[in-house]
């Protein structure tokens, strides 16, 4: 009887750890550079913060299908990791050193392309080496490692940000960690040596998979992909502007705003593995719906409660920094987000066969990336239209979470497959 290999899954999680460090540092501090160093309007900041997702939208889905077809002595996923990770690390370390906008754009563009090149292959390794019935639990471990990366990026990165004049230390930390993470995955994770083969007409192809989802009589795959789009619109819109929200609405420093995100990530890490086991026992769809209700309530509270209430100081906690009333809401949001995020990818990849795992992982990231493009732009315009009222970002999220719930209510597939 097949079992979940915890050691191998934890080691694979280092790949997601490296990705998470890079993106959390990027999302936390690049908006501050754009506002404080280059004096960009919120609408331009919102657009700039979607460039990584535009690159991902164009690159990641076809790379996922390409990795399904690729055959090399080191595997079908590893070549992408070994090329993309070091290039991304170098570009990332140069971002804080760029003092003119064109050079800043050149560094970030190189980072975006290289990171998009290897993200889906490293994520697709999880279902490659994990039986269907354990994929929620394995994704819980992977997301826990990603959450640890987010904690490192925000709590440690938040302190490092204020320690240097050019704010370079968190970026250099991210560059080192992403290279080490990629090396650990390459050394310790061995891809399957044999793959299911198909005829030339049936080989994995992103467009064919997309049209199958659109035209199929049973719409569960389409519904969950639309739900993914809606809940990522809500989450990414808030994440991209949260440090500016903390600075302009709550009156906190940029580093403190990053630490608040770190408190959310801390609970996400603690709850990622339980969320996978809850999805395995209670059902993935039901677990996601519970998480969506939690996110809707908590974001509405952050919008409704007055600023003075949100920043009531509670206590200083070692490793987490100053705790405020909003910290409690963010921590509960971290648990709710884990229930959603941990169980969604396993639902998508269990709607196909092992031949097309990379392709369907690509579809997952196609819709989440479209959301990450739309979310910051929507919030950038809302902030500008409300005369830079950054609290307005907390009203967008519940609307899109409700739309996600409507889609999930019609999903009928995607639970764990019976074990062979």
mmCIF file of C-alpha atoms in Angstrom:
data_model
loop_
_atom_site.group_PDB
_atom_site.id
_atom_site.type_symbol
_atom_site.label_atom_id
_atom_site.label_comp_id
_atom_site.label_asym_id
_atom_site.label_seq_id
_atom_site.Cartn_x
_atom_site.Cartn_y
_atom_site.Cartn_z
ATOM 1 C CA UNK A 1 0.000 0.000 0.000
ATOM 2 C CA UNK A 2 1.453 3.350 -1.037
ATOM 3 C CA UNK A 3 2.193 5.899 1.678
ATOM 4 C CA UNK A 4 3.076 9.576 1.712
ATOM 5 C CA UNK A 5 6.861 9.966 1.787
ATOM 6 C CA UNK A 6 7.191 12.797 4.309
ATOM 7 C CA UNK A 7 10.958 13.198 3.963
ATOM 8 C CA UNK A 8 10.874 13.508 0.192
ATOM 9 C CA UNK A 9 7.861 15.851 0.331
ATOM 10 C CA UNK A 10 9.585 18.160 2.835
ATOM 11 C CA UNK A 11 12.683 18.273 0.628
ATOM 12 C CA UNK A 12 10.550 19.057 -2.415
ATOM 13 C CA UNK A 13 8.991 21.844 -0.357
ATOM 14 C CA UNK A 14 12.307 23.705 -0.454
ATOM 15 C CA UNK A 15 11.585 24.531 -4.097
ATOM 16 C CA UNK A 16 8.370 26.251 -3.112
ATOM 17 C CA UNK A 17 10.211 27.807 -0.148
ATOM 18 C CA UNK A 18 12.622 29.541 -2.549
ATOM 19 C CA UNK A 19 9.816 30.749 -4.813
ATOM 20 C CA UNK A 20 7.887 32.133 -1.827
ATOM 21 C CA UNK A 21 10.877 34.016 -0.408
ATOM 22 C CA UNK A 22 11.438 35.758 -3.734
ATOM 23 C CA UNK A 23 7.819 36.759 -4.286
ATOM 24 C CA UNK A 24 7.070 37.846 -0.734
ATOM 25 C CA UNK A 25 10.135 40.105 -0.642
ATOM 26 C CA UNK A 26 9.174 41.387 -4.103
ATOM 27 C CA UNK A 27 5.527 42.072 -3.182
ATOM 28 C CA UNK A 28 6.422 43.629 0.167
ATOM 29 C CA UNK A 29 9.195 46.023 -0.842
ATOM 30 C CA UNK A 30 8.985 46.749 -4.576
ATOM 31 C CA UNK A 31 5.797 48.858 -4.052
ATOM 32 C CA UNK A 32 7.741 50.905 -1.476
ATOM 33 C CA UNK A 33 10.568 51.465 -3.985
ATOM 34 C CA UNK A 34 8.058 52.506 -6.643
ATOM 35 C CA UNK A 35 6.282 54.946 -4.309
ATOM 36 C CA UNK A 36 9.230 56.334 -2.347
ATOM 37 C CA UNK A 37 12.185 56.124 -4.754
ATOM 38 C CA UNK A 38 10.448 56.686 -8.106
ATOM 39 C CA UNK A 39 7.304 58.574 -6.892
ATOM 40 C CA UNK A 40 4.863 56.607 -9.046
ATOM 41 C CA UNK A 41 1.093 57.105 -8.911
ATOM 42 C CA UNK A 42 -0.916 54.249 -7.258
ATOM 43 C CA UNK A 43 -2.369 53.299 -10.649
ATOM 44 C CA UNK A 44 1.132 52.854 -12.086
ATOM 45 C CA UNK A 45 2.194 50.903 -8.996
ATOM 46 C CA UNK A 46 -0.803 48.608 -9.474
ATOM 47 C CA UNK A 47 0.154 48.077 -13.124
ATOM 48 C CA UNK A 48 3.824 47.497 -12.297
ATOM 49 C CA UNK A 49 2.913 44.903 -9.677
ATOM 50 C CA UNK A 50 1.089 42.912 -12.360
ATOM 51 C CA UNK A 51 4.089 42.663 -14.702
ATOM 52 C CA UNK A 52 5.287 39.506 -12.935
ATOM 53 C CA UNK A 53 1.892 37.984 -13.561
ATOM 54 C CA UNK A 54 1.828 39.046 -17.206
ATOM 55 C CA UNK A 55 5.173 37.275 -17.655
ATOM 56 C CA UNK A 56 3.819 34.243 -15.794
ATOM 57 C CA UNK A 57 0.642 34.267 -17.914
ATOM 58 C CA UNK A 58 2.645 34.154 -21.136
ATOM 59 C CA UNK A 59 5.349 31.718 -20.001
ATOM 60 C CA UNK A 60 4.135 29.376 -17.247
ATOM 61 C CA UNK A 61 1.219 27.481 -18.890
ATOM 62 C CA UNK A 62 3.112 26.466 -22.071
ATOM 63 C CA UNK A 63 6.159 25.590 -19.955
ATOM 64 C CA UNK A 64 3.951 23.231 -17.918
ATOM 65 C CA UNK A 65 2.849 21.376 -21.074
ATOM 66 C CA UNK A 66 6.431 21.441 -22.406
ATOM 67 C CA UNK A 67 7.716 19.845 -19.193
ATOM 68 C CA UNK A 68 5.125 17.051 -19.601
ATOM 69 C CA UNK A 69 6.627 16.230 -23.002
ATOM 70 C CA UNK A 70 10.323 16.742 -22.200
ATOM 71 C CA UNK A 71 12.594 13.720 -21.670
ATOM 72 C CA UNK A 72 16.182 14.212 -20.403
ATOM 73 C CA UNK A 73 18.637 12.115 -18.317
ATOM 74 C CA UNK A 74 17.894 14.319 -15.276
ATOM 75 C CA UNK A 75 14.125 14.271 -15.747
ATOM 76 C CA UNK A 76 11.415 16.348 -17.392
ATOM 77 C CA UNK A 77 11.163 19.077 -14.693
ATOM 78 C CA UNK A 78 14.767 19.529 -13.472
ATOM 79 C CA UNK A 79 16.211 21.338 -16.530
ATOM 80 C CA UNK A 80 13.776 24.221 -16.008
ATOM 81 C CA UNK A 81 14.747 24.526 -12.340
ATOM 82 C CA UNK A 82 18.507 24.496 -13.013
ATOM 83 C CA UNK A 83 18.210 27.240 -15.649
ATOM 84 C CA UNK A 84 15.582 29.519 -14.116
ATOM 85 C CA UNK A 85 16.629 29.618 -10.446
ATOM 86 C CA UNK A 86 20.202 31.016 -10.749
ATOM 87 C CA UNK A 87 19.244 33.632 -13.364
ATOM 88 C CA UNK A 88 16.363 34.781 -11.171
ATOM 89 C CA UNK A 89 18.616 34.953 -8.117
ATOM 90 C CA UNK A 90 21.130 37.242 -9.846
ATOM 91 C CA UNK A 91 18.455 39.592 -11.207
ATOM 92 C CA UNK A 92 16.730 39.726 -7.817
ATOM 93 C CA UNK A 93 19.897 40.768 -6.022
ATOM 94 C CA UNK A 94 20.385 43.676 -8.426
ATOM 95 C CA UNK A 95 16.896 45.203 -7.983
ATOM 96 C CA UNK A 96 17.658 47.431 -4.943
ATOM 97 C CA UNK A 97 20.863 48.692 -6.566
ATOM 98 C CA UNK A 98 19.004 50.132 -9.575
ATOM 99 C CA UNK A 99 18.659 53.890 -9.024
ATOM 100 C CA UNK A 100 17.034 54.800 -12.343
ATOM 101 C CA UNK A 101 13.679 53.474 -13.446
ATOM 102 C CA UNK A 102 14.791 51.866 -16.779
ATOM 103 C CA UNK A 103 17.488 49.830 -14.997
ATOM 104 C CA UNK A 104 14.998 48.909 -12.262
ATOM 105 C CA UNK A 105 12.580 47.678 -14.940
ATOM 106 C CA UNK A 106 15.361 45.691 -16.664
ATOM 107 C CA UNK A 107 16.251 43.891 -13.410
ATOM 108 C CA UNK A 108 12.651 43.127 -12.494
ATOM 109 C CA UNK A 109 11.833 41.972 -16.051
ATOM 110 C CA UNK A 110 14.731 39.497 -16.033
ATOM 111 C CA UNK A 111 13.563 38.220 -12.650
ATOM 112 C CA UNK A 112 9.980 37.820 -13.848
ATOM 113 C CA UNK A 113 10.878 35.834 -16.958
ATOM 114 C CA UNK A 114 13.323 33.522 -15.180
ATOM 115 C CA UNK A 115 10.985 32.808 -12.249
ATOM 116 C CA UNK A 116 8.068 32.090 -14.597
ATOM 117 C CA UNK A 117 10.297 29.574 -16.405
ATOM 118 C CA UNK A 118 10.767 27.233 -13.446
ATOM 119 C CA UNK A 119 7.786 27.711 -11.137
ATOM 120 C CA UNK A 120 5.352 25.214 -12.705
ATOM 121 C CA UNK A 121 7.946 22.431 -13.138
ATOM 122 C CA UNK A 122 8.862 22.576 -9.447
ATOM 123 C CA UNK A 123 5.174 22.580 -8.413
ATOM 124 C CA UNK A 124 4.339 19.720 -10.818
ATOM 125 C CA UNK A 125 6.936 17.539 -9.095
ATOM 126 C CA UNK A 126 4.544 17.118 -6.147
ATOM 127 C CA UNK A 127 1.803 15.186 -7.994
ATOM 128 C CA UNK A 128 4.547 13.442 -10.024
ATOM 129 C CA UNK A 129 5.859 11.695 -6.904
ATOM 130 C CA UNK A 130 2.667 11.581 -4.766
ATOM 131 C CA UNK A 131 -0.327 9.201 -5.057
ATOM 132 C CA UNK A 132 -3.684 10.934 -5.582
ATOM 133 C CA UNK A 133 -5.108 10.196 -2.123
ATOM 134 C CA UNK A 134 -2.175 11.949 -0.419
ATOM 135 C CA UNK A 135 -1.943 15.037 -2.620
ATOM 136 C CA UNK A 136 -3.857 17.343 -0.257
ATOM 137 C CA UNK A 137 -1.583 16.305 2.607
ATOM 138 C CA UNK A 138 1.520 16.665 0.417
ATOM 139 C CA UNK A 139 0.344 20.057 -0.828
ATOM 140 C CA UNK A 140 -0.131 21.015 2.822
ATOM 141 C CA UNK A 141 3.541 20.251 3.444
ATOM 142 C CA UNK A 142 4.589 22.104 0.280
ATOM 143 C CA UNK A 143 2.526 25.140 1.250
ATOM 144 C CA UNK A 144 3.862 24.984 4.797
ATOM 145 C CA UNK A 145 7.378 25.254 3.374
ATOM 146 C CA UNK A 146 6.204 28.116 1.161
ATOM 147 C CA UNK A 147 4.712 29.783 4.209
ATOM 148 C CA UNK A 148 8.013 29.437 6.048
ATOM 149 C CA UNK A 149 9.578 31.221 3.075
ATOM 150 C CA UNK A 150 7.013 33.998 3.441
ATOM 151 C CA UNK A 151 7.787 34.291 7.156
ATOM 152 C CA UNK A 152 11.507 34.518 6.457
ATOM 153 C CA UNK A 153 10.845 37.136 3.771
ATOM 154 C CA UNK A 154 8.558 39.330 5.882
ATOM 155 C CA UNK A 155 9.667 38.973 9.490
ATOM 156 C CA UNK A 156 13.415 38.712 8.856
ATOM 157 C CA UNK A 157 13.229 40.710 5.622
ATOM 158 C CA UNK A 158 11.225 43.410 7.388
ATOM 159 C CA UNK A 159 14.074 43.905 9.846
ATOM 160 C CA UNK A 160 16.782 43.691 7.167
ATOM 161 C CA UNK A 161 14.946 46.280 5.042
ATOM 162 C CA UNK A 162 15.618 49.020 7.591
ATOM 163 C CA UNK A 163 19.240 48.006 8.232
ATOM 164 C CA UNK A 164 20.807 49.262 4.980
ATOM 165 C CA UNK A 165 20.587 52.614 3.226
ATOM 166 C CA UNK A 166 19.633 51.059 -0.122
ATOM 167 C CA UNK A 167 17.347 48.404 1.501
ATOM 168 C CA UNK A 168 19.242 45.642 -0.326
ATOM 169 C CA UNK A 169 19.644 43.052 2.432
ATOM 170 C CA UNK A 170 16.260 41.277 2.072
ATOM 171 C CA UNK A 171 16.859 40.943 -1.680
ATOM 172 C CA UNK A 172 20.332 39.478 -1.207
ATOM 173 C CA UNK A 173 18.936 37.089 1.381
ATOM 174 C CA UNK A 174 16.307 35.966 -1.153
ATOM 175 C CA UNK A 175 18.925 35.410 -3.868
ATOM 176 C CA UNK A 176 21.016 33.153 -1.643
ATOM 177 C CA UNK A 177 18.046 31.171 -0.367
ATOM 178 C CA UNK A 178 16.542 30.513 -3.794
ATOM 179 C CA UNK A 179 19.818 29.068 -5.112
ATOM 180 C CA UNK A 180 20.212 26.845 -2.047
ATOM 181 C CA UNK A 181 16.588 25.688 -2.351
ATOM 182 C CA UNK A 182 16.958 24.752 -6.024
ATOM 183 C CA UNK A 183 20.140 22.806 -5.270
ATOM 184 C CA UNK A 184 18.423 20.837 -2.497
ATOM 185 C CA UNK A 185 15.581 19.876 -4.842
ATOM 186 C CA UNK A 186 18.028 18.819 -7.583
ATOM 187 C CA UNK A 187 20.203 16.749 -5.239
ATOM 188 C CA UNK A 188 17.532 14.949 -3.214
ATOM 189 C CA UNK A 189 14.429 14.665 -5.451
ATOM 190 C CA UNK A 190 14.574 11.971 -8.115
ATOM 191 C CA UNK A 191 11.920 12.140 -10.798
ATOM 192 C CA UNK A 192 10.125 8.988 -11.977
ATOM 193 C CA UNK A 193 12.204 7.138 -14.571
ATOM 194 C CA UNK A 194 9.183 5.875 -16.496
ATOM 195 C CA UNK A 195 6.330 7.969 -17.832
ATOM 196 C CA UNK A 196 2.977 7.097 -19.313
ATOM 197 C CA UNK A 197 3.299 7.540 -23.059
ATOM 198 C CA UNK A 198 0.568 8.516 -25.508
ATOM 199 C CA UNK A 199 0.214 8.803 -29.262
ATOM 200 C CA UNK A 200 1.359 11.980 -31.003
ATOM 201 C CA UNK A 201 -2.269 13.157 -31.298
ATOM 202 C CA UNK A 202 -2.830 12.737 -27.544
ATOM 203 C CA UNK A 203 0.407 14.341 -26.314
ATOM 204 C CA UNK A 204 -0.043 17.049 -23.651
ATOM 205 C CA UNK A 205 -1.031 20.364 -25.174
ATOM 206 C CA UNK A 206 -2.202 23.416 -23.251
ATOM 207 C CA UNK A 207 -4.685 24.640 -25.851
ATOM 208 C CA UNK A 208 -6.298 21.219 -26.258
ATOM 209 C CA UNK A 209 -6.599 20.866 -22.484
ATOM 210 C CA UNK A 210 -8.134 24.330 -22.220
ATOM 211 C CA UNK A 211 -10.685 23.605 -24.951
ATOM 212 C CA UNK A 212 -11.558 20.282 -23.284
ATOM 213 C CA UNK A 213 -12.295 22.181 -20.072
ATOM 214 C CA UNK A 214 -14.411 24.779 -21.928
ATOM 215 C CA UNK A 215 -16.359 22.364 -24.140
ATOM 216 C CA UNK A 216 -16.799 19.429 -21.769
ATOM 217 C CA UNK A 217 -20.356 18.561 -20.804
ATOM 218 C CA UNK A 218 -19.397 18.334 -17.119
ATOM 219 C CA UNK A 219 -18.202 21.799 -15.995
ATOM 220 C CA UNK A 220 -16.440 21.017 -12.698
ATOM 221 C CA UNK A 221 -12.978 21.797 -14.110
ATOM 222 C CA UNK A 222 -14.155 25.102 -15.566
ATOM 223 C CA UNK A 223 -15.959 26.033 -12.362
ATOM 224 C CA UNK A 224 -12.972 25.440 -10.101
ATOM 225 C CA UNK A 225 -10.668 27.328 -12.467
ATOM 226 C CA UNK A 226 -13.070 30.297 -12.368
ATOM 227 C CA UNK A 227 -13.249 30.003 -8.569
ATOM 228 C CA UNK A 228 -9.432 30.069 -8.460
ATOM 229 C CA UNK A 229 -9.511 33.216 -10.592
ATOM 230 C CA UNK A 230 -11.970 34.964 -8.269
ATOM 231 C CA UNK A 231 -10.313 34.140 -4.955
ATOM 232 C CA UNK A 232 -6.872 35.060 -6.263
ATOM 233 C CA UNK A 233 -8.230 38.403 -7.517
ATOM 234 C CA UNK A 234 -9.259 39.078 -3.920
ATOM 235 C CA UNK A 235 -6.061 37.876 -2.269
ATOM 236 C CA UNK A 236 -3.498 39.309 -4.693
ATOM 237 C CA UNK A 237 -5.208 42.681 -4.801
ATOM 238 C CA UNK A 238 -4.771 43.041 -1.050
ATOM 239 C CA UNK A 239 -1.275 41.522 -0.843
ATOM 240 C CA UNK A 240 0.133 43.873 -3.499
ATOM 241 C CA UNK A 241 -1.033 46.980 -1.600
ATOM 242 C CA UNK A 242 -0.847 45.799 1.993
ATOM 243 C CA UNK A 243 2.410 47.533 2.980
ATOM 244 C CA UNK A 244 1.049 50.789 1.510
ATOM 245 C CA UNK A 245 -2.251 50.153 3.359
ATOM 246 C CA UNK A 246 -0.303 49.741 6.613
ATOM 247 C CA UNK A 247 1.751 52.870 5.923
ATOM 248 C CA UNK A 248 -1.015 55.180 4.697
ATOM 249 C CA UNK A 249 -4.154 53.934 6.472
ATOM 250 C CA UNK A 250 -2.859 52.384 9.690
ATOM 251 C CA UNK A 251 0.025 54.833 10.103
ATOM 252 C CA UNK A 252 2.695 52.120 10.500
ATOM 253 C CA UNK A 253 6.168 51.906 8.979
ATOM 254 C CA UNK A 254 6.815 49.898 5.802
ATOM 255 C CA UNK A 255 8.759 47.257 7.721
ATOM 256 C CA UNK A 256 5.891 46.909 10.224
ATOM 257 C CA UNK A 257 3.448 46.343 7.373
ATOM 258 C CA UNK A 258 5.651 43.527 6.091
ATOM 259 C CA UNK A 259 5.733 42.035 9.593
ATOM 260 C CA UNK A 260 1.917 42.057 9.696
ATOM 261 C CA UNK A 261 1.925 40.003 6.486
ATOM 262 C CA UNK A 262 4.453 37.764 8.188
ATOM 263 C CA UNK A 263 1.994 37.133 11.024
ATOM 264 C CA UNK A 264 -0.591 35.950 8.477
ATOM 265 C CA UNK A 265 2.068 33.749 6.869
ATOM 266 C CA UNK A 266 3.035 32.334 10.271
ATOM 267 C CA UNK A 267 -0.462 30.957 10.860
ATOM 268 C CA UNK A 268 -0.666 29.828 7.221
ATOM 269 C CA UNK A 269 2.440 27.720 7.905
ATOM 270 C CA UNK A 270 1.001 26.269 11.115
ATOM 271 C CA UNK A 271 -2.314 25.458 9.458
ATOM 272 C CA UNK A 272 -1.099 24.285 6.027
ATOM 273 C CA UNK A 273 -0.558 20.656 7.046
ATOM 274 C CA UNK A 274 -3.801 20.434 9.109
ATOM 275 C CA UNK A 275 -5.650 21.998 6.154
ATOM 276 C CA UNK A 276 -4.398 19.171 3.940
ATOM 277 C CA UNK A 277 -5.581 16.540 6.406
ATOM 278 C CA UNK A 278 -8.930 18.306 6.817
ATOM 279 C CA UNK A 279 -9.303 18.254 3.030
ATOM 280 C CA UNK A 280 -8.398 14.550 3.014
ATOM 281 C CA UNK A 281 -11.031 13.649 5.618
ATOM 282 C CA UNK A 282 -13.770 16.274 5.290
ATOM 283 C CA UNK A 283 -13.451 16.629 1.520
ATOM 284 C CA UNK A 284 -11.511 19.182 -0.512
ATOM 285 C CA UNK A 285 -14.536 21.090 -1.810
ATOM 286 C CA UNK A 286 -16.159 21.433 1.615
ATOM 287 C CA UNK A 287 -12.868 22.550 3.185
ATOM 288 C CA UNK A 288 -12.405 25.235 0.526
ATOM 289 C CA UNK A 289 -15.946 26.549 1.098
ATOM 290 C CA UNK A 290 -15.290 26.874 4.850
ATOM 291 C CA UNK A 291 -12.117 28.828 4.097
ATOM 292 C CA UNK A 292 -13.966 31.148 1.726
ATOM 293 C CA UNK A 293 -16.567 32.010 4.380
ATOM 294 C CA UNK A 294 -13.769 32.796 6.832
ATOM 295 C CA UNK A 295 -11.970 35.088 4.379
ATOM 296 C CA UNK A 296 -15.167 37.005 3.549
ATOM 297 C CA UNK A 297 -15.975 37.689 7.203
ATOM 298 C CA UNK A 298 -12.413 38.676 8.145
ATOM 299 C CA UNK A 299 -11.876 41.071 5.233
ATOM 300 C CA UNK A 300 -15.190 42.762 5.940
ATOM 301 C CA UNK A 301 -14.114 43.235 9.547
ATOM 302 C CA UNK A 302 -10.859 44.868 8.406
ATOM 303 C CA UNK A 303 -12.944 47.257 6.304
ATOM 304 C CA UNK A 304 -15.621 48.008 8.904
ATOM 305 C CA UNK A 305 -13.549 48.335 12.072
ATOM 306 C CA UNK A 306 -12.071 51.817 12.654
ATOM 307 C CA UNK A 307 -8.340 52.388 12.329
ATOM 308 C CA UNK A 308 -7.992 53.090 16.057
ATOM 309 C CA UNK A 309 -9.381 49.639 16.838
ATOM 310 C CA UNK A 310 -7.240 47.836 14.268
ATOM 311 C CA UNK A 311 -3.974 49.236 15.659
ATOM 312 C CA UNK A 312 -4.698 48.641 19.349
ATOM 313 C CA UNK A 313 -1.366 47.194 20.551
ATOM 314 C CA UNK A 314 -1.667 43.799 22.220
ATOM 315 C CA UNK A 315 1.799 42.391 22.914
ATOM 316 C CA UNK A 316 5.235 41.904 21.458
ATOM 317 C CA UNK A 317 5.848 38.288 20.498
ATOM 318 C CA UNK A 318 9.331 36.969 19.872
ATOM 319 C CA UNK A 319 9.831 36.359 16.173
ATOM 320 C CA UNK A 320 6.496 37.932 15.190
ATOM 321 C CA UNK A 321 7.088 41.510 16.347
ATOM 322 C CA UNK A 322 4.385 43.832 17.672
ATOM 323 C CA UNK A 323 0.905 42.321 17.732
ATOM 324 C CA UNK A 324 -2.108 44.553 17.059
ATOM 325 C CA UNK A 325 -5.837 43.883 16.914
ATOM 326 C CA UNK A 326 -5.519 43.542 13.127
ATOM 327 C CA UNK A 327 -2.915 40.816 13.749
ATOM 328 C CA UNK A 328 -5.676 38.569 15.139
ATOM 329 C CA UNK A 329 -7.772 39.062 12.004
ATOM 330 C CA UNK A 330 -4.773 38.440 9.761
ATOM 331 C CA UNK A 331 -3.847 35.254 11.602
ATOM 332 C CA UNK A 332 -7.376 33.889 11.254
ATOM 333 C CA UNK A 333 -7.190 34.849 7.571
ATOM 334 C CA UNK A 334 -3.976 32.824 7.312
ATOM 335 C CA UNK A 335 -5.820 29.714 8.547
ATOM 336 C CA UNK A 336 -8.744 30.332 6.170
ATOM 337 C CA UNK A 337 -6.417 30.916 3.236
ATOM 338 C CA UNK A 338 -4.601 27.638 3.991
ATOM 339 C CA UNK A 339 -7.897 25.728 3.751
ATOM 340 C CA UNK A 340 -8.503 27.250 0.312
ATOM 341 C CA UNK A 341 -5.007 27.210 -1.134
ATOM 342 C CA UNK A 342 -3.804 23.799 0.039
ATOM 343 C CA UNK A 343 -6.762 21.903 -1.422
ATOM 344 C CA UNK A 344 -7.253 23.682 -4.744
ATOM 345 C CA UNK A 345 -4.253 22.415 -6.761
ATOM 346 C CA UNK A 346 -4.915 18.751 -5.825
ATOM 347 C CA UNK A 347 -8.512 19.185 -7.025
ATOM 348 C CA UNK A 348 -7.313 20.500 -10.397
ATOM 349 C CA UNK A 349 -4.667 17.825 -11.063
ATOM 350 C CA UNK A 350 -7.065 15.052 -9.995
ATOM 351 C CA UNK A 351 -9.393 16.088 -12.821
ATOM 352 C CA UNK A 352 -6.880 14.663 -15.334
ATOM 353 C CA UNK A 353 -4.433 11.749 -15.741
ATOM 354 C CA UNK A 354 -0.733 11.523 -14.866
ATOM 355 C CA UNK A 355 0.301 12.336 -18.438
ATOM 356 C CA UNK A 356 -1.119 15.865 -18.188
ATOM 357 C CA UNK A 357 -0.245 16.844 -14.613
ATOM 358 C CA UNK A 358 2.067 19.641 -15.788
ATOM 359 C CA UNK A 359 -0.506 20.826 -18.310
ATOM 360 C CA UNK A 360 -3.297 21.080 -15.722
ATOM 361 C CA UNK A 361 -0.883 22.671 -13.258
ATOM 362 C CA UNK A 362 -0.351 25.192 -16.066
ATOM 363 C CA UNK A 363 -4.113 25.770 -16.303
ATOM 364 C CA UNK A 364 -4.223 26.329 -12.537
ATOM 365 C CA UNK A 365 -1.530 28.990 -12.847
ATOM 366 C CA UNK A 366 -3.102 30.425 -16.000
ATOM 367 C CA UNK A 367 -6.236 31.381 -14.058
ATOM 368 C CA UNK A 368 -4.430 32.376 -10.851
ATOM 369 C CA UNK A 369 -2.057 34.517 -12.902
ATOM 370 C CA UNK A 370 -4.898 36.244 -14.740
ATOM 371 C CA UNK A 371 -6.304 37.037 -11.292
ATOM 372 C CA UNK A 372 -2.968 38.371 -10.115
ATOM 373 C CA UNK A 373 -2.937 40.689 -13.140
ATOM 374 C CA UNK A 374 -6.509 41.878 -12.571
ATOM 375 C CA UNK A 375 -6.414 42.229 -8.768
ATOM 376 C CA UNK A 376 -3.710 44.892 -8.287
ATOM 377 C CA UNK A 377 -5.003 46.880 -11.271
ATOM 378 C CA UNK A 378 -8.539 46.863 -9.882
ATOM 379 C CA UNK A 379 -7.310 47.980 -6.479
ATOM 380 C CA UNK A 380 -4.926 50.561 -7.962
ATOM 381 C CA UNK A 381 -7.862 52.255 -9.684
ATOM 382 C CA UNK A 382 -10.083 51.969 -6.604
ATOM 383 C CA UNK A 383 -7.404 53.589 -4.419
ATOM 384 C CA UNK A 384 -6.929 56.389 -6.947
ATOM 385 C CA UNK A 385 -10.679 56.961 -7.380
ATOM 386 C CA UNK A 386 -11.171 57.130 -3.600
ATOM 387 C CA UNK A 387 -8.445 59.777 -3.296
ATOM 388 C CA UNK A 388 -5.764 57.377 -2.011
ATOM 389 C CA UNK A 389 -8.029 55.780 0.588
ATOM 390 C CA UNK A 390 -6.129 52.520 1.057
ATOM 391 C CA UNK A 391 -8.785 50.994 3.312
ATOM 392 C CA UNK A 392 -10.939 50.652 0.188
ATOM 393 C CA UNK A 393 -8.882 47.601 -0.845
ATOM 394 C CA UNK A 394 -10.654 45.585 1.863
ATOM 395 C CA UNK A 395 -14.062 45.897 0.199
ATOM 396 C CA UNK A 396 -12.935 44.387 -3.118
ATOM 397 C CA UNK A 397 -11.902 41.048 -1.607
ATOM 398 C CA UNK A 398 -15.265 39.902 -0.171
ATOM 399 C CA UNK A 399 -17.025 40.588 -3.474
ATOM 400 C CA UNK A 400 -14.727 38.269 -5.403
ATOM 401 C CA UNK A 401 -14.694 35.650 -2.637
ATOM 402 C CA UNK A 402 -18.504 35.451 -2.901
ATOM 403 C CA UNK A 403 -18.163 34.867 -6.663
ATOM 404 C CA UNK A 404 -15.645 32.103 -5.934
ATOM 405 C CA UNK A 405 -18.140 30.459 -3.557
ATOM 406 C CA UNK A 406 -20.815 30.518 -6.248
ATOM 407 C CA UNK A 407 -18.473 28.650 -8.605
ATOM 408 C CA UNK A 408 -17.353 26.089 -5.995
ATOM 409 C CA UNK A 409 -20.932 25.149 -5.149
ATOM 410 C CA UNK A 410 -21.229 23.601 -8.625
ATOM 411 C CA UNK A 411 -17.974 21.582 -8.545
ATOM 412 C CA UNK A 412 -18.644 17.826 -8.500
ATOM 413 C CA UNK A 413 -15.167 16.337 -9.188
ATOM 414 C CA UNK A 414 -11.640 16.728 -7.896
ATOM 415 C CA UNK A 415 -11.711 14.700 -4.697
ATOM 416 C CA UNK A 416 -8.968 12.100 -4.118
ATOM 417 C CA UNK A 417 -9.058 9.188 -6.563
ATOM 418 C CA UNK A 418 -9.442 5.611 -5.235
ATOM 419 C CA UNK A 419 -6.022 4.060 -4.636
ATOM 420 C CA UNK A 420 -4.962 1.510 -7.233
#
